[in-house]
PDB file of C-alpha atoms in Angstrom:
ATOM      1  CA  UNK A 430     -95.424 -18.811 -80.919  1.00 90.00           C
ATOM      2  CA  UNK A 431     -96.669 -15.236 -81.780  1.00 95.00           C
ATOM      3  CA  UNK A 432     -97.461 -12.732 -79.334  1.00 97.00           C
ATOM      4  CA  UNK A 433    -100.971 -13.130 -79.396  1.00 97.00           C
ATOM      5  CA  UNK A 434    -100.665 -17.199 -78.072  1.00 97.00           C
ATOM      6  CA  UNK A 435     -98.038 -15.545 -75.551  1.00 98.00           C
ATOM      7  CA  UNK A 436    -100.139 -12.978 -73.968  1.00 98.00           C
ATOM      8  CA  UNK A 437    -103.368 -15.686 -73.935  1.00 97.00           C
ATOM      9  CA  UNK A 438    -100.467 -18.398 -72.049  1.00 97.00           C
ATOM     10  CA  UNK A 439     -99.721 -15.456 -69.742  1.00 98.00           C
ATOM     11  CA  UNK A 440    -103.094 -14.270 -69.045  1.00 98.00           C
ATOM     12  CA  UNK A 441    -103.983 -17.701 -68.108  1.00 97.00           C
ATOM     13  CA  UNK A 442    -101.408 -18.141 -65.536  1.00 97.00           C
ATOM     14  CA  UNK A 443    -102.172 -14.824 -64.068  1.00 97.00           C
ATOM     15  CA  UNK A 444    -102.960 -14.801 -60.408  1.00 97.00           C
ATOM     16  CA  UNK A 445    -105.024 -12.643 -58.432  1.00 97.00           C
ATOM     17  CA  UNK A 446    -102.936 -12.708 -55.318  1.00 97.00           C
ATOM     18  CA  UNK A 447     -99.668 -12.198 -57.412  1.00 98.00           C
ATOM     19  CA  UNK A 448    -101.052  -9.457 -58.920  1.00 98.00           C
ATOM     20  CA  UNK A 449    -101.360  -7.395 -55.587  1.00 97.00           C
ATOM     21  CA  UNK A 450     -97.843  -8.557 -54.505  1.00 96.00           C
ATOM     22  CA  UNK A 451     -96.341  -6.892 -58.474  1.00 97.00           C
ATOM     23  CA  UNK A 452     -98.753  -3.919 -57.763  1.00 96.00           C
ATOM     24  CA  UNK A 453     -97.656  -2.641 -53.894  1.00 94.00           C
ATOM     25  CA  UNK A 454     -94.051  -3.012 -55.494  1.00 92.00           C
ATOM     26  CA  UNK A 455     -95.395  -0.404 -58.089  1.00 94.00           C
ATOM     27  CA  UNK A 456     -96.235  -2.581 -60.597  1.00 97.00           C
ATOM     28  CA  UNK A 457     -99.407  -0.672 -62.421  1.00 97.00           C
ATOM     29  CA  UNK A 458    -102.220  -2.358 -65.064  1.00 97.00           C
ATOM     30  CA  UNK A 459    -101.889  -3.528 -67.699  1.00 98.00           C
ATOM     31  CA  UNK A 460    -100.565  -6.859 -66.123  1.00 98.00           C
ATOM     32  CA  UNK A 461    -102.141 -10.207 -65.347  1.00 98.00           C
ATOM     33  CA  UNK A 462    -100.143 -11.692 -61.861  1.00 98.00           C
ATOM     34  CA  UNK A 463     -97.851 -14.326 -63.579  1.00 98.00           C
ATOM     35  CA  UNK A 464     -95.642 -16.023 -61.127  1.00 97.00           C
ATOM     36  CA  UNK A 465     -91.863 -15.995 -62.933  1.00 94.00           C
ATOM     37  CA  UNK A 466     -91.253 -19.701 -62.002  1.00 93.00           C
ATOM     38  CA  UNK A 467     -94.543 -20.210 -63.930  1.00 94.00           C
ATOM     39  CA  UNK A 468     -93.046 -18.666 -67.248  1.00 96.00           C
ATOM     40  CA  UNK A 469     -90.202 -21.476 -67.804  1.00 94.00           C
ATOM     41  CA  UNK A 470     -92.458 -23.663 -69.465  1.00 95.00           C
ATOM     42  CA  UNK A 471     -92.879 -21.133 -72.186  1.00 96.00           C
ATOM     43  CA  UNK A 472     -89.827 -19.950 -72.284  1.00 96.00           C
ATOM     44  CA  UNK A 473     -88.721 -23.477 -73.042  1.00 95.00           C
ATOM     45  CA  UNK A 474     -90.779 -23.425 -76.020  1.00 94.00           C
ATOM     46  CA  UNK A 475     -89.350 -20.344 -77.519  1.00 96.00           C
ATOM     47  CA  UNK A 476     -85.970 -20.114 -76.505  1.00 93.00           C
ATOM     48  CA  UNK A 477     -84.200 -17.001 -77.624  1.00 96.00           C
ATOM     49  CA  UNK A 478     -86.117 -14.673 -79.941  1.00 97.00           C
ATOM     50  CA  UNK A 479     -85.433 -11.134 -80.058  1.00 98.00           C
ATOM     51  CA  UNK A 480     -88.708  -9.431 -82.734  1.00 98.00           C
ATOM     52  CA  UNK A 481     -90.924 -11.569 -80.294  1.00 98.00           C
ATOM     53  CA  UNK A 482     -89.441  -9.932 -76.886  1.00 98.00           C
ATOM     54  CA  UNK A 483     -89.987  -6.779 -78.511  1.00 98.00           C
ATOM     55  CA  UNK A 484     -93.070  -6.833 -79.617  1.00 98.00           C
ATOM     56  CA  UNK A 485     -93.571  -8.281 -75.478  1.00 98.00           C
ATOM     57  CA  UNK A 486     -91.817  -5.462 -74.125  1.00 98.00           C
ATOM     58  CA  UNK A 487     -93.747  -2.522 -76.430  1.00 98.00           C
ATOM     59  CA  UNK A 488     -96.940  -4.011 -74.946  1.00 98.00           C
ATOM     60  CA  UNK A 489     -96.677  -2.320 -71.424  1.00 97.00           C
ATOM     61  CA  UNK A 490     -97.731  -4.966 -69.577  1.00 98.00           C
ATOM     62  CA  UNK A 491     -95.723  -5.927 -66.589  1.00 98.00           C
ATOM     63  CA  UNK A 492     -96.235  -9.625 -67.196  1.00 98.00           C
ATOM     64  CA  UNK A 493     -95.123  -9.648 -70.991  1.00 98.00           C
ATOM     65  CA  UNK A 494     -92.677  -6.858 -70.218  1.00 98.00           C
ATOM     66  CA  UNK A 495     -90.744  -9.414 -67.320  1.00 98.00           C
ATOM     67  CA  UNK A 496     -91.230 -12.312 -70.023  1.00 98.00           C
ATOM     68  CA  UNK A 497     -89.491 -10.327 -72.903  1.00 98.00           C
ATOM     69  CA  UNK A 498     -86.391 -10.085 -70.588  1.00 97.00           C
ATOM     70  CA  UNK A 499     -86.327 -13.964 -70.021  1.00 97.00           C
ATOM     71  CA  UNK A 500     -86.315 -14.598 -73.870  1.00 97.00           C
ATOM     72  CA  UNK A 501     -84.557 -11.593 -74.687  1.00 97.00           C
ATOM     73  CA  UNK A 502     -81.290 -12.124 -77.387  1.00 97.00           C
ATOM     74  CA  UNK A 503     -78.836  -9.718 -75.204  1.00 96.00           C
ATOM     75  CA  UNK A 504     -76.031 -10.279 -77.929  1.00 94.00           C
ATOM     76  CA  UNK A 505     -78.749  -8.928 -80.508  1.00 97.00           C
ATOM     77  CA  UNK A 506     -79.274  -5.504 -78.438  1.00 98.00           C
ATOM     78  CA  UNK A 507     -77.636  -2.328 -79.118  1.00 97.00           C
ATOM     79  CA  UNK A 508     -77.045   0.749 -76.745  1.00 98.00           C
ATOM     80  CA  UNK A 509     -79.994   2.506 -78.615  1.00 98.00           C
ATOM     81  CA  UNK A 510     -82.244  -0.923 -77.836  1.00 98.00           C
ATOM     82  CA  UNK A 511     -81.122  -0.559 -74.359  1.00 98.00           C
ATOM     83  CA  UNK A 512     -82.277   3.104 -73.762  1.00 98.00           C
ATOM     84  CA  UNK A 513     -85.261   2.106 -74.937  1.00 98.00           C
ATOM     85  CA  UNK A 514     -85.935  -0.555 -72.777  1.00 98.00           C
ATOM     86  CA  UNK A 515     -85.134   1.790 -69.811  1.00 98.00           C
ATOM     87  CA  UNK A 516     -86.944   4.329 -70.569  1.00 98.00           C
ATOM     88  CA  UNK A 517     -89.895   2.127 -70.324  1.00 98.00           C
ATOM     89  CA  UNK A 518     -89.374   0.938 -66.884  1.00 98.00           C
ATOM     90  CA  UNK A 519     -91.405   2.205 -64.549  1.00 97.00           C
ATOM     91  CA  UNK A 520     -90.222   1.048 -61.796  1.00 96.00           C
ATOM     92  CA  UNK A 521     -87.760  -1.330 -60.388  1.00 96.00           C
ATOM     93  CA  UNK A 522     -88.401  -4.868 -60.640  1.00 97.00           C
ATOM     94  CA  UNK A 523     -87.933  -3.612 -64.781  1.00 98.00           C
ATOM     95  CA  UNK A 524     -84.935  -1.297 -64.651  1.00 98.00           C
ATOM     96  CA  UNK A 525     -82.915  -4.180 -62.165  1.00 97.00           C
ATOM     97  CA  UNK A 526     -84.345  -7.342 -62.989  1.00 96.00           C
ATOM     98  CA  UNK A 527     -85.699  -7.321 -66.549  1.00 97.00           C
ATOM     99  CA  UNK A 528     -83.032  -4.556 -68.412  1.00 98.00           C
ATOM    100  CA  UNK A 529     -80.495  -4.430 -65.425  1.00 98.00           C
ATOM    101  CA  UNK A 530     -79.778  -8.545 -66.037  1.00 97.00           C
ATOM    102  CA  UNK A 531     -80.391  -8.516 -70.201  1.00 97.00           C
ATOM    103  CA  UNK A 532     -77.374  -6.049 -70.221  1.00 98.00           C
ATOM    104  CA  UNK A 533     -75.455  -8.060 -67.759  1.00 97.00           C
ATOM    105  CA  UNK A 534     -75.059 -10.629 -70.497  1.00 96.00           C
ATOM    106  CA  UNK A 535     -73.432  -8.361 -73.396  1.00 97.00           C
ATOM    107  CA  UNK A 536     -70.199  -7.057 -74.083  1.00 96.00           C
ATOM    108  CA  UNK A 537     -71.406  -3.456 -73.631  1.00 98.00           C
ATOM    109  CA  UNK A 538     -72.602  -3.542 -70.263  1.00 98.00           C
ATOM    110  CA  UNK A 539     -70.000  -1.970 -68.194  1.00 98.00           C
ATOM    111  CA  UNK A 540     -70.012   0.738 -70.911  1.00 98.00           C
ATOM    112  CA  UNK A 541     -73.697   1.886 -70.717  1.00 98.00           C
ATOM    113  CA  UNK A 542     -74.129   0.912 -66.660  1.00 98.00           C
ATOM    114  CA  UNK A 543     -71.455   3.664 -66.337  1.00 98.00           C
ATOM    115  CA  UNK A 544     -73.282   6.230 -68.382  1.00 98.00           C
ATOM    116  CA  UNK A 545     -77.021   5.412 -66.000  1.00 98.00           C
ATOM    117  CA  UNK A 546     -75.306   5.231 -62.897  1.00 98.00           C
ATOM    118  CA  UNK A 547     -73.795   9.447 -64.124  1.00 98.00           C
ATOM    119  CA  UNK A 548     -77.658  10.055 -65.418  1.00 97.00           C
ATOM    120  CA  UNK A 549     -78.939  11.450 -61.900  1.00 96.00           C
ATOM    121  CA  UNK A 550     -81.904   9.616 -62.983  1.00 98.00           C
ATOM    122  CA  UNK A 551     -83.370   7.121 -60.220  1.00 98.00           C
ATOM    123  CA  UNK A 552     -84.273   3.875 -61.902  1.00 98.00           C
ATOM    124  CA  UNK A 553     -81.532   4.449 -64.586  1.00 98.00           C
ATOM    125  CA  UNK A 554     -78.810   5.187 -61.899  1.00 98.00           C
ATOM    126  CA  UNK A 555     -80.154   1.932 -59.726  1.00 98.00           C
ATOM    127  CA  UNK A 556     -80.322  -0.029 -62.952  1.00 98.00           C
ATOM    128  CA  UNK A 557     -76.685   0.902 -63.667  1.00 98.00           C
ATOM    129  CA  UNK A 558     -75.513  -0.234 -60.039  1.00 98.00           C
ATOM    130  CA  UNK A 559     -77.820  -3.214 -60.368  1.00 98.00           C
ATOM    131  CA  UNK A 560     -76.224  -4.179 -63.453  1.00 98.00           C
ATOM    132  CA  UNK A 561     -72.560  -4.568 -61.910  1.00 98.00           C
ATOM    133  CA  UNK A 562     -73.856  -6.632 -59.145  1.00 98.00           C
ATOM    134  CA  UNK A 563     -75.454  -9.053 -61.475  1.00 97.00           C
ATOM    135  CA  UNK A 564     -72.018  -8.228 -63.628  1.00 97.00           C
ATOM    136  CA  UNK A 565     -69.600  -9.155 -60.532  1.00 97.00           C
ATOM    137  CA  UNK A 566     -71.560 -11.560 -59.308  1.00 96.00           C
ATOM    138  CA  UNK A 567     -70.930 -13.641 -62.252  1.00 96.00           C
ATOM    139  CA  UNK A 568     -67.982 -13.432 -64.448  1.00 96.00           C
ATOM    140  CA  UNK A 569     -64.257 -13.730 -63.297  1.00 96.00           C
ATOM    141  CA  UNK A 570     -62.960 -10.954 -61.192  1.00 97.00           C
ATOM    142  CA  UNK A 571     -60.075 -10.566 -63.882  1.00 96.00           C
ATOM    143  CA  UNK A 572     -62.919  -8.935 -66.568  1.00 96.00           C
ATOM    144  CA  UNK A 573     -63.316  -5.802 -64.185  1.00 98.00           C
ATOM    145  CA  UNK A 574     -60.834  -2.939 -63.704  1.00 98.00           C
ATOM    146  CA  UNK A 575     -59.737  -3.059 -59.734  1.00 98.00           C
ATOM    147  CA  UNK A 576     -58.848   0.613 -59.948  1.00 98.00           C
ATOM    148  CA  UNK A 577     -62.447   1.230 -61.219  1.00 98.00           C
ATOM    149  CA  UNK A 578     -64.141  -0.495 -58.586  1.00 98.00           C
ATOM    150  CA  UNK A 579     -62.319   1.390 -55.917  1.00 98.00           C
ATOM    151  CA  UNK A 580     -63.575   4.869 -57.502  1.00 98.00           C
ATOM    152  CA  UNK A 581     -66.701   3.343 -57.381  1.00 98.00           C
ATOM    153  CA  UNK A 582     -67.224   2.341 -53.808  1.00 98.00           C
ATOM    154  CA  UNK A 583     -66.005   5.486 -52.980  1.00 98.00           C
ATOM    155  CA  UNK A 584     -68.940   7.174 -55.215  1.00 98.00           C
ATOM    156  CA  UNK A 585     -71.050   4.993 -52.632  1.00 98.00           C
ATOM    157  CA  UNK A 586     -69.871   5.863 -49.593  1.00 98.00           C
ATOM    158  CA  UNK A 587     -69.793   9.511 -50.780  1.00 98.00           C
ATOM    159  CA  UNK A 588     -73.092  10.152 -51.850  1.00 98.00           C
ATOM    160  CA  UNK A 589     -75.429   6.978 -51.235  1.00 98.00           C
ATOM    161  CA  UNK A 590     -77.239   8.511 -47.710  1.00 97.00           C
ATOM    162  CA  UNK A 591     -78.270  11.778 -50.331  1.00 96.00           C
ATOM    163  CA  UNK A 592     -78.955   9.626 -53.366  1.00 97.00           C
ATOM    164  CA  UNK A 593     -83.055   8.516 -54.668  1.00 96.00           C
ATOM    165  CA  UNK A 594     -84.418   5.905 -52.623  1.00 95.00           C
ATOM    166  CA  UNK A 595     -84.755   2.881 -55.121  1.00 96.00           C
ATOM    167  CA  UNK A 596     -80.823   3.227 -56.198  1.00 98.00           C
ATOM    168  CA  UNK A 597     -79.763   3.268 -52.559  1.00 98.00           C
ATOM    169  CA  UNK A 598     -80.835  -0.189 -52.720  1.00 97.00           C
ATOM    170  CA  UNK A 599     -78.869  -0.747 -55.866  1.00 98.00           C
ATOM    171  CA  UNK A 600     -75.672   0.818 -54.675  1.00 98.00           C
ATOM    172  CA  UNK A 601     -76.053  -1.101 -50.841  1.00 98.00           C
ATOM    173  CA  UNK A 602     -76.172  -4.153 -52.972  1.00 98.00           C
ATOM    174  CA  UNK A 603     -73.174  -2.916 -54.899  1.00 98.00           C
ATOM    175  CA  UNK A 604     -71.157  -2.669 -51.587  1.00 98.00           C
ATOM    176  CA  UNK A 605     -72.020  -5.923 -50.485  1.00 98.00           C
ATOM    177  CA  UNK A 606     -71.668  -7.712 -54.487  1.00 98.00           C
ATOM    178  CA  UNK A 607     -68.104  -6.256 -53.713  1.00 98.00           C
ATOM    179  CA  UNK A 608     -67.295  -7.787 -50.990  1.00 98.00           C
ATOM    180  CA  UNK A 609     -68.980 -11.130 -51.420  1.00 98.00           C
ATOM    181  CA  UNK A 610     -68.250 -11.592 -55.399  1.00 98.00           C
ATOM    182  CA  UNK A 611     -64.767  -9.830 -56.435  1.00 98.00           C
ATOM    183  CA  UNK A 612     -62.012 -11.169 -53.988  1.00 97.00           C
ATOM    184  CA  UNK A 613     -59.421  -8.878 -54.400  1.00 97.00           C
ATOM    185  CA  UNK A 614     -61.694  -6.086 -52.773  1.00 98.00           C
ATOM    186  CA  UNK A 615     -63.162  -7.587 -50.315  1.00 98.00           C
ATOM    187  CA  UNK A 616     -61.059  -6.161 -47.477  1.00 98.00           C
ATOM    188  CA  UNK A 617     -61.911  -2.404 -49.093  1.00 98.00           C
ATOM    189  CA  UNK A 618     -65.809  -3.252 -49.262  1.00 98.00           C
ATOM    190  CA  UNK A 619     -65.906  -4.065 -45.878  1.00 98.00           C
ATOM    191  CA  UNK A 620     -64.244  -0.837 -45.027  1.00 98.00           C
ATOM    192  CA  UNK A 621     -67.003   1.124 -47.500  1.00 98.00           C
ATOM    193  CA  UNK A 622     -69.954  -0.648 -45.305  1.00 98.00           C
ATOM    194  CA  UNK A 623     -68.582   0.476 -41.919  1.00 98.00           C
ATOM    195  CA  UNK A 624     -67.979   3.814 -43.391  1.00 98.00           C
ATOM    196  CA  UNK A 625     -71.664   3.832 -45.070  1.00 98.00           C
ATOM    197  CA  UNK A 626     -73.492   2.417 -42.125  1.00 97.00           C
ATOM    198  CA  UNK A 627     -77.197   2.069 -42.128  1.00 97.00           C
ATOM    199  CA  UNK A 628     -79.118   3.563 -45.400  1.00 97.00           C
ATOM    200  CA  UNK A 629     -82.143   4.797 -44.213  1.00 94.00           C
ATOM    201  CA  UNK A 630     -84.781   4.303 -47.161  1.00 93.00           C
ATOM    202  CA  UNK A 631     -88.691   4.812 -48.054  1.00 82.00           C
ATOM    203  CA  UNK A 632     -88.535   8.323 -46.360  1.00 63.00           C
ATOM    204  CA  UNK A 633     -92.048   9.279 -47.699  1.00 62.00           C
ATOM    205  CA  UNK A 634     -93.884   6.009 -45.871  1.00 59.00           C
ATOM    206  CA  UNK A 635     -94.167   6.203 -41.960  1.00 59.00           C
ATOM    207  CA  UNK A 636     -92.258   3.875 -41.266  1.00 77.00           C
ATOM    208  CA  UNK A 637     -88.591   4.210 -42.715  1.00 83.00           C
ATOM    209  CA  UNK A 638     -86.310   0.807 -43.347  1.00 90.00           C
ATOM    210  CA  UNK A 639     -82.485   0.743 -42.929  1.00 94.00           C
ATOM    211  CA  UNK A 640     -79.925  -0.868 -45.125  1.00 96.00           C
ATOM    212  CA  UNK A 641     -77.127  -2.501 -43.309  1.00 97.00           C
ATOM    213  CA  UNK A 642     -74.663  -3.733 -46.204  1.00 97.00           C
ATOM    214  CA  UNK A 643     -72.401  -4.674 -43.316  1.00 97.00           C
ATOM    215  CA  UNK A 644     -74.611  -6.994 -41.464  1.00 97.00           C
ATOM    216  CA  UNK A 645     -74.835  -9.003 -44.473  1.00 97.00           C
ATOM    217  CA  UNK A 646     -71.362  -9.395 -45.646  1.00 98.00           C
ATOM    218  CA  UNK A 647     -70.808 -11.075 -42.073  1.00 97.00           C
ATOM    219  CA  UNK A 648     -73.871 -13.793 -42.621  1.00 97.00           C
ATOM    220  CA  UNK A 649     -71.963 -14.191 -46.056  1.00 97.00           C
ATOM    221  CA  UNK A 650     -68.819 -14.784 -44.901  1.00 97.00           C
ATOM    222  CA  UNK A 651     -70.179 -16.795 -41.815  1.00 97.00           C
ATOM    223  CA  UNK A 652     -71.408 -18.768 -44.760  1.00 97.00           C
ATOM    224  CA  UNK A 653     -68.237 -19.200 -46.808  1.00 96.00           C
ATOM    225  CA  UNK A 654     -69.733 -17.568 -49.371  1.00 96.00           C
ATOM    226  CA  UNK A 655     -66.933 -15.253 -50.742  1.00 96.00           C
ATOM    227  CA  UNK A 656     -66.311 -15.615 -53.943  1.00 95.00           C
ATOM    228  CA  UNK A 657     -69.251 -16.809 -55.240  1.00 92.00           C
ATOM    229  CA  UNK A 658     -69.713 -16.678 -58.894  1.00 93.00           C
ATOM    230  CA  UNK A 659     -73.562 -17.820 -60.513  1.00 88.00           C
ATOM    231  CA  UNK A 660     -73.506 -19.634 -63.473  1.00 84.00           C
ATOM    232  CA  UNK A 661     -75.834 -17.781 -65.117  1.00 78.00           C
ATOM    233  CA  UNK A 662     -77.221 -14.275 -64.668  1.00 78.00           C
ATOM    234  CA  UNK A 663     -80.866 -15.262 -66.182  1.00 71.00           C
ATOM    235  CA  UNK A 664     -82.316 -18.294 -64.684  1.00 56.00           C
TER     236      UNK A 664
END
């Protein structure tokens, strides 16, 4: 398939509905509404193919933009590909779940997630933490660096109530990845969320929300969900 028969497939499964859900999340046009269940039938068809998710991704639509990620050849990707992709997300539901996850699956992930979450830019710095909860959450605890990890909760409980909103939500999750996903410091992430306590986010809306990584690390582990591991990191 060439882009052209990709963006007609997407277009056509576009919804109207879907569309407003992408666009209060701030998604912005171009984009067409496409459901991500609804792309598996194409991405069966192609498979892995790097010059296609490109071409996808340089398009600026949303829609194609999400797709690229899902056929995406992460081993084919360098740091400079990477940068690139980031600097294109606009918000989000790009930087953590399109180029957040395509790093997660190469070998230089921990690598450039360190150098976003230093940027002091938003969506990089919530990509970054997003990327070593999709990291944790699915390779063996024995790949990460304990000492590490402990530097970097403390980051979190140090400066996570003054941080941007959107990677508040990436380094909450973080806390709580911890805890749930890398055994050895789970004792230590529980600690960081009681220290942390509610995040207070969306400041600039009326109504603020509040983060409580602590609340759900208990319906986890009410669960018996610690140490959970995902097969994969894209479905």
């Amino acid at each position: 398939m060439n882009i052209n028969m990709v963006m007609d497939e997407l277009e056509a499964l576009g919804k109207e509905r879907t569309k407003k859900i992408y666009i209060s999340n701030g998604a912005h046009e171009p984009l067409f509404g496409v459901a991500t269940g609804g792309m598996k039938p194409i991405a069966k068809k192609i498979k892995k193919n790097q010059p296609l998710a490109e071409e996808l991704y340089n398009t600026g639509n949303y829609d194609a933009m999400y797709f690229a990620g899902v056929i995406a050849d992460p081993k084919a990707m360098t740091e400079a590909d990477f940068e690139r992709w980031i600097d294109a997300a606009y918000f989000f539901m790009l930087s953590d779940y399109v180029v957040a996850v395509t790093l997660a699956e190469t070998d230089i992930a921990q690598e450039v997630a360190d150098k976003w979450i230093a940027s002091g830019e938003e969506l990089r710095m919530s990509a970054g933490w997003s990327c070593y909860c999709w990291l944790l959450g699915s390779r063996p605890d024995s790949e990460f660096s304990e000492s590490k990890l402990v530097k970097m909760l403390d980051l979190v409980e140090q400066t996570i109530h003054d941080s941007p909103e959107r990677t508040k939500y990436a380094m909450n999750n973080f806390i709580y990845t911890v805890a749930i996903s890398y055994k050895p410091l789970h004792d230590k992430a529980v600690r960081t969320a009681m220290a942390v306590g509610p995040v207070e986010v969306n400041r600039d809306k009326a109504k603020s929300k509040f983060l409580n990584a602590s609340e759900n690390i208990q319906k986890a582990v009410d669960k018996g969900q610690v140490g959970f591991k995902r097969k994969y990191v894209r479905c």
